[in-house]
Short mmCIF file of C-alpha atoms and ligand atoms in Angstrom, two decimals:
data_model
loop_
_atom_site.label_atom_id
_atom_site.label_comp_id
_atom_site.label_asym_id
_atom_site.label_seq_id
_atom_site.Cartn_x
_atom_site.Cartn_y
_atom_site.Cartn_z
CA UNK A 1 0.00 0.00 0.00
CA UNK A 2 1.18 3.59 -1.27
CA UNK A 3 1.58 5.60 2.22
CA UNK A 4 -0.64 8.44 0.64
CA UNK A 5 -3.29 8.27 -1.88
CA UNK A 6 -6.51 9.24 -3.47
CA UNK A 7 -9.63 7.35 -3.23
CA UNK A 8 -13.21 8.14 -3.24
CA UNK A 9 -12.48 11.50 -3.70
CA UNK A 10 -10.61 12.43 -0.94
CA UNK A 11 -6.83 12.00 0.64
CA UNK A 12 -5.98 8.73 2.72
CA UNK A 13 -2.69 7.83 4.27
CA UNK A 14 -1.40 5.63 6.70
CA UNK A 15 -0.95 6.84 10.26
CA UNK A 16 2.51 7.31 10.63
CA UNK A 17 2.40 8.39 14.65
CA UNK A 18 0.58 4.60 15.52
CA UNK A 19 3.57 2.73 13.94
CA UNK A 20 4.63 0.20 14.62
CA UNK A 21 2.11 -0.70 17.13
CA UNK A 22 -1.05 -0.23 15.10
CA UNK A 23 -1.45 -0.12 11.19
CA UNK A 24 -4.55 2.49 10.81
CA UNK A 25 -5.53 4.65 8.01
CA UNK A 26 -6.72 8.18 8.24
CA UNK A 27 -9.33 9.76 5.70
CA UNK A 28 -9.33 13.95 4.89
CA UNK A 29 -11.24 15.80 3.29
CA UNK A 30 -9.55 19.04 3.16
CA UNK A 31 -6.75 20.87 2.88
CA UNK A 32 -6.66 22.49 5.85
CA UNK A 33 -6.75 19.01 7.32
CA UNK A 34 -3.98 17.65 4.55
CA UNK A 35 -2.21 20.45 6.37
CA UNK A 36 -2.47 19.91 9.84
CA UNK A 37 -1.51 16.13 9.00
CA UNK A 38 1.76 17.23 7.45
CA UNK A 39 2.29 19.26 10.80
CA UNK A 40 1.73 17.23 13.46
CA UNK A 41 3.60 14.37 11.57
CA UNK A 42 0.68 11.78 10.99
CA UNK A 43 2.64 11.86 7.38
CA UNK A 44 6.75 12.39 7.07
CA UNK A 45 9.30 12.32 5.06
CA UNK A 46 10.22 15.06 2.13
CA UNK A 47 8.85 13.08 -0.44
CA UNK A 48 5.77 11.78 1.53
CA UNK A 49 4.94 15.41 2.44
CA UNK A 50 5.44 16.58 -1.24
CA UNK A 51 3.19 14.56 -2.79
CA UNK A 52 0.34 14.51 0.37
CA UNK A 53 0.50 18.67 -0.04
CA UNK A 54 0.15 17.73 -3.83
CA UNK A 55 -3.27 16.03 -2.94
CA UNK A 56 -4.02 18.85 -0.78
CA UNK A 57 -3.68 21.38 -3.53
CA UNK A 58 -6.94 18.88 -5.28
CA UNK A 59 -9.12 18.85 -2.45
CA UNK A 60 -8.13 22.61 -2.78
CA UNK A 61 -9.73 22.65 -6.22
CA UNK A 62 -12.18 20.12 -5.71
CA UNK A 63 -14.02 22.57 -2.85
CA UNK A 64 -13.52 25.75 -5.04
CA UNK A 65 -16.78 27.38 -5.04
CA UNK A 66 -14.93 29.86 -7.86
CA UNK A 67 -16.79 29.34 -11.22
CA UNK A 68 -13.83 30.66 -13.91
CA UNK A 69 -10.36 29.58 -14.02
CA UNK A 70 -8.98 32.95 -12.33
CA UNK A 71 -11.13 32.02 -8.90
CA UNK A 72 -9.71 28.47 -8.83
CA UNK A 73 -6.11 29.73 -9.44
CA UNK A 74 -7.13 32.15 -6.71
CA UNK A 75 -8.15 29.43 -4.90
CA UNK A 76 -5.15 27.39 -4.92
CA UNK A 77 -2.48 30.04 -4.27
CA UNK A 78 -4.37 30.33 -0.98
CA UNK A 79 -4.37 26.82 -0.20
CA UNK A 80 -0.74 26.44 -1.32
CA UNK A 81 0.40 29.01 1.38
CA UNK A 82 -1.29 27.24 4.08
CA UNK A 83 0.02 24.32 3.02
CA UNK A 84 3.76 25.24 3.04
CA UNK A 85 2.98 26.91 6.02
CA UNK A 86 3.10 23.38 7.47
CA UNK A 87 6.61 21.88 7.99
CA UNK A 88 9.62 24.59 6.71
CA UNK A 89 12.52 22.91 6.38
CA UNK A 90 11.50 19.88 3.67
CA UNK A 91 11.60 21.80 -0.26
CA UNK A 92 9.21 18.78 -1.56
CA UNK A 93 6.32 20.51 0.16
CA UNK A 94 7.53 23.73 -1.35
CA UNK A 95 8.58 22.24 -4.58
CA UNK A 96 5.15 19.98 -5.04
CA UNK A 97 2.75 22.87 -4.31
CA UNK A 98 4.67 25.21 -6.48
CA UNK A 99 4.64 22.95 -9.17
CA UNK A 100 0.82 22.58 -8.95
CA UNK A 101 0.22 26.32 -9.31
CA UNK A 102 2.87 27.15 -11.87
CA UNK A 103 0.92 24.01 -14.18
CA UNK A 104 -2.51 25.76 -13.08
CA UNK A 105 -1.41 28.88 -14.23
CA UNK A 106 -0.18 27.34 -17.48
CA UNK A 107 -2.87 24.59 -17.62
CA UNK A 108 -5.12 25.72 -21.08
CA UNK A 109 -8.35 25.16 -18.91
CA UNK A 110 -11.76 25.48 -20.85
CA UNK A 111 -13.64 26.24 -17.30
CA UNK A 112 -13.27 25.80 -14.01
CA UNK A 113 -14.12 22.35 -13.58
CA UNK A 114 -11.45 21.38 -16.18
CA UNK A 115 -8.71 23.30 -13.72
CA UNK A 116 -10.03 21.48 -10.78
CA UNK A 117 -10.35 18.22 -12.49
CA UNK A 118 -6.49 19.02 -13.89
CA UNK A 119 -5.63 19.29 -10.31
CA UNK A 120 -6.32 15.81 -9.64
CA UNK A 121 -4.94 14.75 -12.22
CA UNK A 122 -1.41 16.56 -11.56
CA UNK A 123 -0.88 15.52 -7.79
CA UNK A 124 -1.35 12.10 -9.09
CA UNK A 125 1.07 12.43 -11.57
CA UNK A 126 3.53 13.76 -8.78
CA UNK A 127 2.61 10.66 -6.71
CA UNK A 128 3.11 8.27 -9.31
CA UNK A 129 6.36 9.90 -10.34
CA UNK A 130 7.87 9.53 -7.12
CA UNK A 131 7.44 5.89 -7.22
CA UNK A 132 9.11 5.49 -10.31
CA UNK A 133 11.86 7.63 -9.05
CA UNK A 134 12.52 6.19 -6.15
CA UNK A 135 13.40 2.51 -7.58
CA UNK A 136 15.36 4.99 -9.98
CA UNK A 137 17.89 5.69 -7.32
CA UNK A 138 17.72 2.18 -5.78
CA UNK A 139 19.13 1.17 -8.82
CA UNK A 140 21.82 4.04 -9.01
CA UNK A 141 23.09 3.06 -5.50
CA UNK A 142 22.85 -0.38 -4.76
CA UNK A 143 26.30 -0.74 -6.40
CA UNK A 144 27.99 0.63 -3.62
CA UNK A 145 26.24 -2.66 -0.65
CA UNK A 146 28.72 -4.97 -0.86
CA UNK A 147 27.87 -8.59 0.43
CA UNK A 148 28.89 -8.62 4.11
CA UNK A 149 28.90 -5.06 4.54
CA UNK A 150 27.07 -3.06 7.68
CA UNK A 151 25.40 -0.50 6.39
CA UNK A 152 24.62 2.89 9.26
CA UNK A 153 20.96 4.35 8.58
CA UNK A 154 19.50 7.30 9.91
CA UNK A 155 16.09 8.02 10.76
CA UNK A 156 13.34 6.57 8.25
CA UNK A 157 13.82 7.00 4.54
CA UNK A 158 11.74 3.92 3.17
CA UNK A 159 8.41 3.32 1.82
CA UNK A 160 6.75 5.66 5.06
CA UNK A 161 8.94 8.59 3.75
CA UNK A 162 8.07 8.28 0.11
CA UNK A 163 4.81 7.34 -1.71
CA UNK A 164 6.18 3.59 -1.76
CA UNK A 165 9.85 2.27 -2.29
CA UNK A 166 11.82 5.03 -0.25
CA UNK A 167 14.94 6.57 -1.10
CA UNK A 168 18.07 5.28 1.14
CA UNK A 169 16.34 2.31 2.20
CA UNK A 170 15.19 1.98 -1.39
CA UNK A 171 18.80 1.51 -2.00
CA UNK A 172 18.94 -0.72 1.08
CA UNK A 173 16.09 -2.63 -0.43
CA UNK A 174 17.18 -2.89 -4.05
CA UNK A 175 20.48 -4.12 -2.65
CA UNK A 176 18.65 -6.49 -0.92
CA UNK A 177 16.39 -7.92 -3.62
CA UNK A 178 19.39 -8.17 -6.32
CA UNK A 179 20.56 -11.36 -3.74
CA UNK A 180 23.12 -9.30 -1.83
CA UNK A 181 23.55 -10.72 2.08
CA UNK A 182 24.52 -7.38 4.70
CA UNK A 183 23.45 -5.76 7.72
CA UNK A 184 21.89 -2.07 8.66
CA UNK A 185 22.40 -0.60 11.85
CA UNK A 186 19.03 1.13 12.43
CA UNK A 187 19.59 4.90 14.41
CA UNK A 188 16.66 4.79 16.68
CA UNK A 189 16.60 8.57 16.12
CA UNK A 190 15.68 10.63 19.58
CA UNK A 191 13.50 12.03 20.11
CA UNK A 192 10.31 10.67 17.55
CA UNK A 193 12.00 7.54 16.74
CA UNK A 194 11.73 7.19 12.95
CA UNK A 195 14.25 4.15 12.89
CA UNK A 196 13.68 2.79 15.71
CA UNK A 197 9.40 2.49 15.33
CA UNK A 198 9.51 2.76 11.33
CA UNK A 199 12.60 1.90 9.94
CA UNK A 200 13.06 -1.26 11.90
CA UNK A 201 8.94 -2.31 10.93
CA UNK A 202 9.67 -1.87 7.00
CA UNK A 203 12.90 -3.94 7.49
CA UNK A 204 11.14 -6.19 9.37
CA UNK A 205 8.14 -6.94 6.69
CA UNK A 206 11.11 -7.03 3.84
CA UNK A 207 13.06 -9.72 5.92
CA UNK A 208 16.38 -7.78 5.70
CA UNK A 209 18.96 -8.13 8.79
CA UNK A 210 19.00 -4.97 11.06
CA UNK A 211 19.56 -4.22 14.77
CA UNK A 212 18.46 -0.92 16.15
CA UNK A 213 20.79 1.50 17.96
CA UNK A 214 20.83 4.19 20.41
CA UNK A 215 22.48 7.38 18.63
CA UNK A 216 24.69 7.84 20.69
CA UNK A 217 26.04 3.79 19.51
CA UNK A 218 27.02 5.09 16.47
CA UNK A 219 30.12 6.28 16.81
CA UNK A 220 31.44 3.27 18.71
CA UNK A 221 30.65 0.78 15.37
CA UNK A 222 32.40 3.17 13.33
CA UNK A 223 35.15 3.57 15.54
CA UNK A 224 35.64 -0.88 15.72
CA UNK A 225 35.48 -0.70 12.24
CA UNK A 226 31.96 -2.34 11.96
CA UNK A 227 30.21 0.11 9.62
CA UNK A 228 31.37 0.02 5.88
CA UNK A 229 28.91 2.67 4.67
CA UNK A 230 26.76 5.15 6.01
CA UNK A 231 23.24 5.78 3.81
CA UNK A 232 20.82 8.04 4.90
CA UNK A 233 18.46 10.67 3.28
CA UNK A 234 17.64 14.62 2.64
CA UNK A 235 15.00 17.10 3.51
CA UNK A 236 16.56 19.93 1.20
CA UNK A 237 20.06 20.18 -0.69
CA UNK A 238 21.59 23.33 -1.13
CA UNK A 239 23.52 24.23 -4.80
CA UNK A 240 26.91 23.87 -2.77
CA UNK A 241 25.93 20.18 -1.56
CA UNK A 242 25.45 21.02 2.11
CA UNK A 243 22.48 19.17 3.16
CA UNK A 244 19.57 19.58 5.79
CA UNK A 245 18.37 16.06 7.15
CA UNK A 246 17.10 15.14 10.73
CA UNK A 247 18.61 16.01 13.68
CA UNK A 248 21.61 14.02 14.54
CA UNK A 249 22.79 13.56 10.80
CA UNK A 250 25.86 16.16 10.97
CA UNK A 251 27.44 14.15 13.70
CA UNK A 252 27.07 11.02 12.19
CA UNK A 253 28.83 12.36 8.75
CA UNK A 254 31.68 13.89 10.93
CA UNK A 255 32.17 10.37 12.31
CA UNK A 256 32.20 8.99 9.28
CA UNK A 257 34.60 11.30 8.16
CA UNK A 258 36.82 10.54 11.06
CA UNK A 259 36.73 6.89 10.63
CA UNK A 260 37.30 6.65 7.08
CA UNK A 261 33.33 5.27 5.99
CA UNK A 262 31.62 6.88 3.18
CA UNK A 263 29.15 8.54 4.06
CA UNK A 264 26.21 8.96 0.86
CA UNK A 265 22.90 10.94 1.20
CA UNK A 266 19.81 9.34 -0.69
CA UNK A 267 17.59 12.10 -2.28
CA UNK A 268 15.49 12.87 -5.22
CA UNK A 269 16.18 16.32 -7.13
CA UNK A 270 13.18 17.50 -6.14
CA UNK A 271 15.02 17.48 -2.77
CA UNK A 272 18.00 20.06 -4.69
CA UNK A 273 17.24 23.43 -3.83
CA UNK A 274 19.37 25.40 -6.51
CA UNK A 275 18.15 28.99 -5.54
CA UNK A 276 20.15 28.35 -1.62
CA UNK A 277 23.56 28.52 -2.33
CA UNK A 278 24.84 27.43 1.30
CA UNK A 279 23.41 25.22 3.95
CA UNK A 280 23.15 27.58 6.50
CA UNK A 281 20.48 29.78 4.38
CA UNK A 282 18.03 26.54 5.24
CA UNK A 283 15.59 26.93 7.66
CA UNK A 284 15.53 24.47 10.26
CA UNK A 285 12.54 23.59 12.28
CA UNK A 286 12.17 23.77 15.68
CA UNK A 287 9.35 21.49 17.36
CA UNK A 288 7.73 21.80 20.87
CA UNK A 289 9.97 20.61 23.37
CA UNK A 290 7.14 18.03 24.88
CA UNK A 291 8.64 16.28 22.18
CA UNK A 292 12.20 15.74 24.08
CA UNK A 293 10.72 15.89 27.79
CA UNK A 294 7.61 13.05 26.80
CA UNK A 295 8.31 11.10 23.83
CA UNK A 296 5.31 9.55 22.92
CA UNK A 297 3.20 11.01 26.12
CA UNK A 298 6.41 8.84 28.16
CA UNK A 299 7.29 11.93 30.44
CA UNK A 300 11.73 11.60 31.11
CA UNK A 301 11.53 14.76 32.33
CA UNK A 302 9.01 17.11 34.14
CA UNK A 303 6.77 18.73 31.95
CA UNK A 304 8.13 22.35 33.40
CA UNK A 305 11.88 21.57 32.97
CA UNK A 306 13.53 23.68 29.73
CA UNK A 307 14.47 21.72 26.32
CA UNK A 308 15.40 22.48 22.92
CA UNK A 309 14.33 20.45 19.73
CA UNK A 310 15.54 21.46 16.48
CA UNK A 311 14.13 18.84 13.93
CA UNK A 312 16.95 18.94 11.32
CA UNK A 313 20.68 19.73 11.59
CA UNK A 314 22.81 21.09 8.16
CA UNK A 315 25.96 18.45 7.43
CA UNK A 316 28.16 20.28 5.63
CA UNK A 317 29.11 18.96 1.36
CA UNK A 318 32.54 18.41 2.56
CA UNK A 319 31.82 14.90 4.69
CA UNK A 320 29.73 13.83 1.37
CA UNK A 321 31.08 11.19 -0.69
CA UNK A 322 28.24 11.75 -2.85
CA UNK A 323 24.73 12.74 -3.34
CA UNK A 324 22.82 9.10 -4.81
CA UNK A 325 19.97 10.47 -7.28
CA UNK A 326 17.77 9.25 -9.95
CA UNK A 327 20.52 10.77 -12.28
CA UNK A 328 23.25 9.39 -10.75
CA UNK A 329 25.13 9.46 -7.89
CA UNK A 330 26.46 13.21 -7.91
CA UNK A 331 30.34 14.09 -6.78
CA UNK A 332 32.25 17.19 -5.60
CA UNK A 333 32.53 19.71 -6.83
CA UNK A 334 28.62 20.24 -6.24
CA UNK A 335 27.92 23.63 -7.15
CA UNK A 336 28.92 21.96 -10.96
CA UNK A 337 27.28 19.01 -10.65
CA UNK A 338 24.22 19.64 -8.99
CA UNK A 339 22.41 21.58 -11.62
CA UNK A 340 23.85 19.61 -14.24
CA UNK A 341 21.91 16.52 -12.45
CA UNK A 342 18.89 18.61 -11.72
CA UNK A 343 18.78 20.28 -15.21
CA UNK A 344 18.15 15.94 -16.39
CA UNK A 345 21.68 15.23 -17.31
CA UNK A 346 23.11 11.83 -16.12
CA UNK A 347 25.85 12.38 -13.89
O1 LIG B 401 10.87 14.83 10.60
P1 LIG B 401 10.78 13.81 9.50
O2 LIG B 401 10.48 12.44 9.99
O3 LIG B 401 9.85 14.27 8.39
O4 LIG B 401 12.25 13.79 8.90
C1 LIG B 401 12.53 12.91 7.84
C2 LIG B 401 13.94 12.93 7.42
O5 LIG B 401 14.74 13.69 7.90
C3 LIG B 401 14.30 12.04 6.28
O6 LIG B 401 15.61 11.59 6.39
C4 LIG B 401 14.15 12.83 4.96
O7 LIG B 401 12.89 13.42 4.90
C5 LIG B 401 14.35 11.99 3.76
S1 LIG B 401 13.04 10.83 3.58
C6 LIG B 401 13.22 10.02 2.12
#
């Protein structure tokens, strides 16, 4: 099953906050509620929340009570700034509703109903794309899993973070289905626990060999010489290469660096911001600090004691040993090889 899709007219997707210990759908109807899911993290993942605010933008149209194509662009633009509104550091959100309203603004539309039915028809397109892209890139990096290896994953970049397949663990995967035999260490990933609660069930249901970690285990592997590769994904590349991904990724690619391990992020080009020309111009979330005191409603810490909880660090392009893509896996120097992937060219 797709983690977000249309049906029956309206948006469902799986519930990505009752993993792994229930499997439960939830139905919206609206865009305001597309929103709110993309917020309070019933969907992740940059490419999940790309394509779900893509399916926002058509419930968007679908309610437009605007009867010429002007209203229903009207409409949309609206929509679309609630909807980035949501989460600001992922550029598929960004990228996905953007896309919608530059097509509806080019879109020849005989009336309004033909936008709005357009709409639908574009989101989907933008859903089934990112499918096709995604076992894309497992293809372009499951060269580099050796049988035997370990392989170090961070947070949850499969099927959950996608529309299906998943972009590191897509490679992961692919590796695993051409026959090859390794072993991912799973981050558990403080303080929401993507690989611990949702990496760990999708390796689980695919049969391949993992063992979760603390964070804070990481280093040691690296350090005995256990890890031969470090995979994990991207919430928004700068032109230069430096990367935003969640928090906890920047020390793991100065370990790497330290210990000798290539270190690869896993990302669509939709996830290449080209008009950022530096990491540090990315903006980085910062969640409610319940979050670190009561993971999960599991108070650690009184409710009244102080915490900070960025949701994404920046790694800097010079621990990356590459950038894995749908057009290849993309080397230094980045700010010449980035565009030249994103502008279609194989790399
Ligand atoms: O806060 P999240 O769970 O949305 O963060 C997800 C990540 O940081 C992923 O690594 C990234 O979105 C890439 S997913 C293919």
């Amino acid at each position: 099953m797709r983690t977000v899709f249309w049906q029956n007219n309206h948006v469902r997707m799986i519930d990505q906050k009752r993993i792994p210990w229930e499997f439960s759908l939830v139905d919206l109807y609206d865009y305001a509620a597309v929103a709110e899911s993309i917020r309070d993290m019933t969907v992740r993942g940059a490419p999940a929340i790309g394509a779900t605010a893509a399916f926002g933008m058509a419930l968007a149209a679908r309610a437009s009570k605007a009867t010429t194509v002007e209203g229903v662009r009207d409409d949309l633009s609206a929509a679309g700034d609630i909807l980035k509104q949501s989460r600001p550091t992922a550029v598929n959100l960004m990228w996905a509703v953007d896309r919608l309203i530059a097509h509806a603004a080019a879109y020849q539309a005989a009336d309004a109903e033909d936008l709005k039915a357009e709409m639908l028809r574009a989101a989907q397109q933008i859903a089934d794309d990112d499918v096709a892209t995604n076992k894309r890139i497992g293809q372009v990096g499951a060269a580099l899993i050796k049988d035997g290896d370990t392989v170090l994953h961070h947070c949850n970049t499969g099927a959950l973070a996608a529309v299906d397949y998943g972009t590191a663990l897509g490679v992961i995967r692919t590796a695993w289905e051409q026959g090859k035999r390794f072993h991912v260490l799973l981050d558990e990933t403080r303080p929401r626990l993507q690989g611990a609660r949702l990496s760990a069930w999708e390796l689980e249901q695919l049969g391949i060999s993992y063992d979760i970690i603390p964070d804070t285990a990481s280093g040691f592997y690296m350090r005995r010489g256990e890890v031969k590769l470090v995979l994990l994904g991207a919430d928004r590349i700068a032109g230069n290469g430096d990367f935003a991904n969640k928090i906890g990724t920047y020390q793991v690619g100065v370990l790497a660096k330290e210990n000798g391990i290539p270190f690869y992020t896993v990302a669509p080009i939709s996830t290449v911001d080209l008009s950022l020309s530096s990491g540090d111009d990315i903006p980085i979330e910062e969640r409610d600090k319940s979050e670190v005191l009561a993971p999960f409603g599991n108070a650690i810490a009184p409710a009244h004691y102080h915490a900070r909880n960025p949701a994404f660090d920046v790694t800097p392009a010079s621990y990356l040993s590459g950038i894995i893509t749908e057009n290849g896996i993309v080397r230094a120097p980045f700010e010449v090889n980035l565009p030249r992937a994103a502008a279609g060219e194989q790399v």
